[in-house]
C-alpha positions as a LaTeX table, in Angstrom:
\begin{tabular}{lrrr}
\hline
Residue & $x$ (\AA) & $y$ (\AA) & $z$ (\AA) \\
\hline
Met1 & 94.20 & 129.28 & 26.29 \\
Thr2 & 95.36 & 125.66 & 26.62 \\
Asp3 & 92.99 & 122.72 & 25.93 \\
Thr4 & 93.42 & 120.27 & 28.81 \\
Arg5 & 90.99 & 117.67 & 27.47 \\
Gly6 & 92.33 & 114.34 & 26.19 \\
Pro7 & 92.17 & 113.19 & 22.61 \\
Glu8 & 88.94 & 111.11 & 23.22 \\
Ala9 & 87.11 & 114.07 & 24.62 \\
Arg10 & 88.19 & 116.24 & 21.73 \\
Ser11 & 87.02 & 113.71 & 19.17 \\
Asp12 & 83.63 & 113.45 & 20.96 \\
Tyr13 & 83.25 & 117.25 & 20.88 \\
Glu14 & 84.24 & 117.39 & 17.25 \\
Gly15 & 81.63 & 114.61 & 16.45 \\
Tyr16 & 78.89 & 116.56 & 18.25 \\
Ala17 & 79.86 & 119.72 & 16.45 \\
Ala18 & 79.69 & 117.95 & 13.07 \\
Gly19 & 76.17 & 116.78 & 13.78 \\
Ala20 & 77.01 & 113.00 & 14.00 \\
Leu21 & 75.20 & 110.58 & 16.19 \\
Pro22 & 77.02 & 108.40 & 18.81 \\
Gly23 & 76.66 & 105.26 & 16.71 \\
Glu24 & 77.98 & 107.00 & 13.66 \\
Arg25 & 80.97 & 108.33 & 15.55 \\
Glu26 & 81.78 & 104.76 & 16.67 \\
Lys27 & 81.64 & 103.48 & 13.11 \\
Ser28 & 83.73 & 106.31 & 11.77 \\
Ala29 & 86.22 & 105.77 & 14.51 \\
Ser30 & 86.38 & 101.93 & 14.02 \\
Gly31 & 87.06 & 102.12 & 10.28 \\
Pro32 & 85.75 & 103.03 & 6.87 \\
Ala33 & 81.97 & 103.58 & 6.31 \\
Gln34 & 79.96 & 100.45 & 5.76 \\
Pro35 & 76.50 & 100.06 & 4.03 \\
Tyr36 & 73.53 & 100.38 & 6.47 \\
His37 & 71.61 & 97.14 & 7.22 \\
Pro38 & 68.29 & 97.63 & 9.10 \\
Pro39 & 67.61 & 95.28 & 12.01 \\
Gln40 & 65.39 & 92.27 & 11.13 \\
Ala41 & 62.28 & 91.61 & 13.13 \\
Tyr42 & 62.28 & 87.92 & 12.50 \\
Pro43 & 65.73 & 86.24 & 12.46 \\
Pro44 & 66.27 & 83.73 & 9.67 \\
Ser45 & 65.63 & 80.14 & 10.76 \\
Gln46 & 67.44 & 77.05 & 9.67 \\
Asn47 & 64.93 & 75.84 & 7.01 \\
Gly48 & 65.32 & 78.97 & 4.88 \\
Thr49 & 62.33 & 81.00 & 6.07 \\
Gln50 & 62.44 & 84.58 & 7.29 \\
Gly51 & 59.72 & 86.66 & 8.93 \\
Gly52 & 57.20 & 83.80 & 8.74 \\
Gln53 & 57.28 & 83.70 & 4.94 \\
Gln54 & 58.68 & 80.80 & 2.91 \\
Arg55 & 61.62 & 81.65 & 0.66 \\
Gly56 & 61.62 & 78.35 & $-1.14$ \\
Gly57 & 62.57 & 74.76 & $-0.65$ \\
Gly58 & 60.19 & 74.18 & 2.27 \\
Ser59 & 56.86 & 72.46 & 2.32 \\
Pro60 & 53.85 & 74.43 & 0.97 \\
Ser61 & 51.79 & 73.71 & 4.06 \\
Ala62 & 54.26 & 75.68 & 6.16 \\
Ala63 & 53.30 & 78.95 & 4.61 \\
Val64 & 49.49 & 78.44 & 4.90 \\
Arg65 & 48.04 & 80.46 & 7.76 \\
Arg66 & 45.96 & 78.39 & 10.07 \\
Pro67 & 42.72 & 79.74 & 11.54 \\
Arg68 & 42.51 & 80.69 & 15.14 \\
Thr69 & 40.62 & 78.34 & 17.47 \\
Gly70 & 38.59 & 81.25 & 18.91 \\
Ala71 & 37.40 & 82.51 & 15.52 \\
Arg72 & 33.65 & 82.52 & 14.86 \\
Thr73 & 32.60 & 80.25 & 11.90 \\
Thr74 & 28.84 & 80.99 & 11.91 \\
Pro75 & 27.62 & 84.16 & 10.13 \\
Arg76 & 26.39 & 86.85 & 12.46 \\
Thr77 & 23.06 & 88.59 & 11.80 \\
Arg78 & 23.40 & 92.30 & 11.74 \\
Lys79 & 20.71 & 94.28 & 13.53 \\
Ala80 & 20.03 & 97.99 & 13.62 \\
Arg81 & 17.89 & 99.77 & 16.17 \\
Leu82 & 16.19 & 102.84 & 14.62 \\
Arg83 & 13.72 & 105.41 & 15.93 \\
Val84 & 10.96 & 107.11 & 14.02 \\
Ala85 & 11.48 & 110.58 & 15.33 \\
Lys86 & 9.18 & 112.52 & 12.92 \\
Ala87 & 6.46 & 111.84 & 10.31 \\
Asp88 & 6.11 & 114.35 & 7.49 \\
Pro89 & 2.47 & 115.41 & 7.42 \\
Trp90 & 2.60 & 116.14 & 3.68 \\
Ser91 & 3.93 & 112.78 & 2.72 \\
Val92 & 1.44 & 111.04 & 5.07 \\
Met93 & $-1.47$ & 112.99 & 3.40 \\
Lys94 & $-0.37$ & 111.99 & $-0.06$ \\
Val95 & 0.01 & 108.31 & 0.78 \\
Ser96 & $-3.18$ & 108.13 & 2.75 \\
Phe97 & $-5.06$ & 109.93 & $-0.11$ \\
Leu98 & $-3.84$ & 107.32 & $-2.66$ \\
Leu99 & $-4.56$ & 104.43 & $-0.42$ \\
Ser100 & $-8.07$ & 105.64 & 0.41 \\
Ile101 & $-8.80$ & 106.10 & $-3.32$ \\
Ala102 & $-7.72$ & 102.53 & $-3.95$ \\
Leu103 & $-9.84$ & 101.33 & $-1.06$ \\
Gly104 & $-12.90$ & 103.23 & $-2.39$ \\
Val105 & $-12.53$ & 101.72 & $-5.87$ \\
Cys106 & $-12.29$ & 98.27 & $-4.32$ \\
Thr107 & $-15.40$ & 98.98 & $-2.25$ \\
Val108 & $-17.46$ & 99.96 & $-5.35$ \\
Val109 & $-16.29$ & 96.91 & $-7.25$ \\
Ala110 & $-16.98$ & 94.59 & $-4.38$ \\
Ala111 & $-20.53$ & 96.03 & $-3.93$ \\
Ala112 & $-21.30$ & 95.54 & $-7.65$ \\
Val113 & $-20.01$ & 91.94 & $-7.61$ \\
Leu114 & $-21.92$ & 91.19 & $-4.42$ \\
Trp115 & $-25.19$ & 92.57 & $-5.87$ \\
Met116 & $-24.76$ & 90.52 & $-9.01$ \\
Val117 & $-24.19$ & 87.30 & $-7.01$ \\
Met118 & $-27.19$ & 87.89 & $-4.77$ \\
Asp119 & $-29.41$ & 88.70 & $-7.73$ \\
Ala120 & $-28.32$ & 85.56 & $-9.56$ \\
Met121 & $-29.13$ & 83.57 & $-6.39$ \\
Gly122 & $-32.66$ & 85.03 & $-6.23$ \\
Val123 & $-32.22$ & 86.73 & $-2.88$ \\
Phe124 & $-33.83$ & 90.05 & $-3.90$ \\
Ser125 & $-36.90$ & 88.39 & $-5.47$ \\
Ser126 & $-37.62$ & 86.06 & $-2.52$ \\
Val127 & $-36.97$ & 88.67 & 0.23 \\
Gly128 & $-38.79$ & 91.35 & $-1.89$ \\
Gly129 & $-41.84$ & 89.07 & $-2.32$ \\
Thr130 & $-42.00$ & 88.47 & 1.48 \\
Ile131 & $-41.68$ & 92.14 & 2.30 \\
Ser132 & $-44.31$ & 93.21 & $-0.35$ \\
Glu133 & $-46.75$ & 90.57 & 1.06 \\
Ala134 & $-46.10$ & 91.74 & 4.63 \\
Thr135 & $-46.48$ & 95.41 & 3.90 \\
Gly136 & $-49.16$ & 95.12 & 1.19 \\
Ser137 & $-52.88$ & 95.61 & 1.42 \\
Asn138 & $-55.91$ & 95.55 & $-0.81$ \\
Glu139 & $-55.16$ & 98.96 & $-2.19$ \\
Ser140 & $-51.40$ & 98.83 & $-2.56$ \\
Asn141 & $-48.90$ & 96.08 & $-3.38$ \\
Gly142 & $-46.50$ & 97.04 & $-0.50$ \\
Phe143 & $-42.84$ & 97.90 & $-0.50$ \\
Asp144 & $-40.91$ & 96.93 & $-3.69$ \\
Leu145 & $-37.46$ & 95.87 & $-2.54$ \\
Gln146 & $-36.10$ & 95.10 & $-6.05$ \\
Ser147 & $-36.75$ & 98.54 & $-7.44$ \\
Phe148 & $-35.31$ & 100.18 & $-4.27$ \\
Leu149 & $-32.14$ & 98.04 & $-4.32$ \\
Ser150 & $-31.51$ & 98.28 & $-8.03$ \\
Leu151 & $-27.86$ & 98.20 & $-9.29$ \\
Pro152 & $-27.67$ & 101.91 & $-10.15$ \\
Arg153 & $-28.87$ & 103.00 & $-6.74$ \\
Val154 & $-26.47$ & 100.54 & $-5.02$ \\
Leu155 & $-23.53$ & 101.87 & $-7.06$ \\
Ile156 & $-24.42$ & 105.50 & $-6.39$ \\
Phe157 & $-24.79$ & 104.84 & $-2.68$ \\
Thr158 & $-21.46$ & 102.97 & $-2.53$ \\
Ser159 & $-19.67$ & 105.77 & $-4.51$ \\
Val160 & $-20.95$ & 108.36 & $-2.02$ \\
Ile161 & $-19.65$ & 106.28 & 0.83 \\
Ala162 & $-16.28$ & 105.76 & $-0.91$ \\
Val163 & $-15.86$ & 109.63 & $-1.47$ \\
Ile164 & $-16.71$ & 110.27 & 2.15 \\
Asp165 & $-14.19$ & 107.55 & 3.18 \\
Val166 & $-11.44$ & 109.17 & 1.03 \\
Val167 & $-11.90$ & 112.59 & 2.63 \\
Leu168 & $-12.19$ & 111.30 & 6.21 \\
Ala169 & $-9.24$ & 108.85 & 5.86 \\
Thr170 & $-6.92$ & 111.52 & 4.41 \\
Ala171 & $-7.90$ & 114.07 & 7.07 \\
Leu172 & $-7.51$ & 111.60 & 9.90 \\
Ala173 & $-4.13$ & 110.35 & 8.68 \\
Thr174 & $-2.73$ & 113.88 & 8.34 \\
Leu175 & $-4.11$ & 114.79 & 11.79 \\
Gly176 & $-2.55$ & 111.59 & 13.17 \\
Ala177 & 0.88 & 112.61 & 11.71 \\
Phe178 & 0.69 & 115.98 & 13.63 \\
Ile179 & $-0.32$ & 114.26 & 16.79 \\
Tyr180 & 2.55 & 111.71 & 16.40 \\
Asn181 & 5.07 & 114.51 & 15.92 \\
Leu182 & 3.83 & 116.24 & 19.06 \\
Ser183 & 4.04 & 112.97 & 21.14 \\
Ala184 & 7.47 & 112.01 & 19.65 \\
Gly185 & 8.84 & 115.26 & 20.92 \\
Phe186 & 7.99 & 114.20 & 24.45 \\
Val187 & 8.74 & 110.48 & 24.48 \\
Gly188 & 11.21 & 110.13 & 21.58 \\
Gly189 & 9.05 & 108.23 & 19.00 \\
Ile190 & 8.64 & 104.57 & 18.04 \\
Glu191 & 11.81 & 102.39 & 18.17 \\
Leu192 & 12.29 & 99.77 & 15.50 \\
Thr193 & 14.79 & 96.91 & 15.37 \\
Leu194 & 15.74 & 95.89 & 11.82 \\
Ala195 & 17.68 & 92.66 & 11.04 \\
Glu196 & 19.04 & 91.16 & 7.86 \\
Asp197 & 17.77 & 87.90 & 6.44 \\
Glu198 & 19.94 & 84.93 & 7.28 \\
\hline
\end{tabular}
């Protein structure tokens, strides 16, 4: 069978058969192989710079990057919007128990200090004398306010109130956590917006 193609067509076919690309075939056809030089994105300028970077010999200010005119110079405060989806009843009970104990101790101490201040000012003696005169008769001296409002009785009464307050506050806080979880399931909970200090 006779090959009727010309020499150029045969050389192209041989190049494709050898796995060469069209550019490599042209180089091989033009002459001996030369080292490959990749194309440059930024052509070299006349003052010796290439690609926006200074090679040497130019002014130092030419290589300094200038800020854009549209850039923001003031710091931006970051904000985060969060949602309290669920309150753990166990953690709420522990925290409310400790806070109610601290509140009960403060109540007892405040009652003792207040009683001492009122006793030093003579409030109990003056009010007690008035009440004993008003309620007294020829046979009895009347109601003794000072013995009824003595410091031990006041501290015992305040301690009982503090214990009741601890129990009720803990129970109500735990019940409130359950109620909040139920309501958060319908409406999604309380949303909070947190921001950093400037």
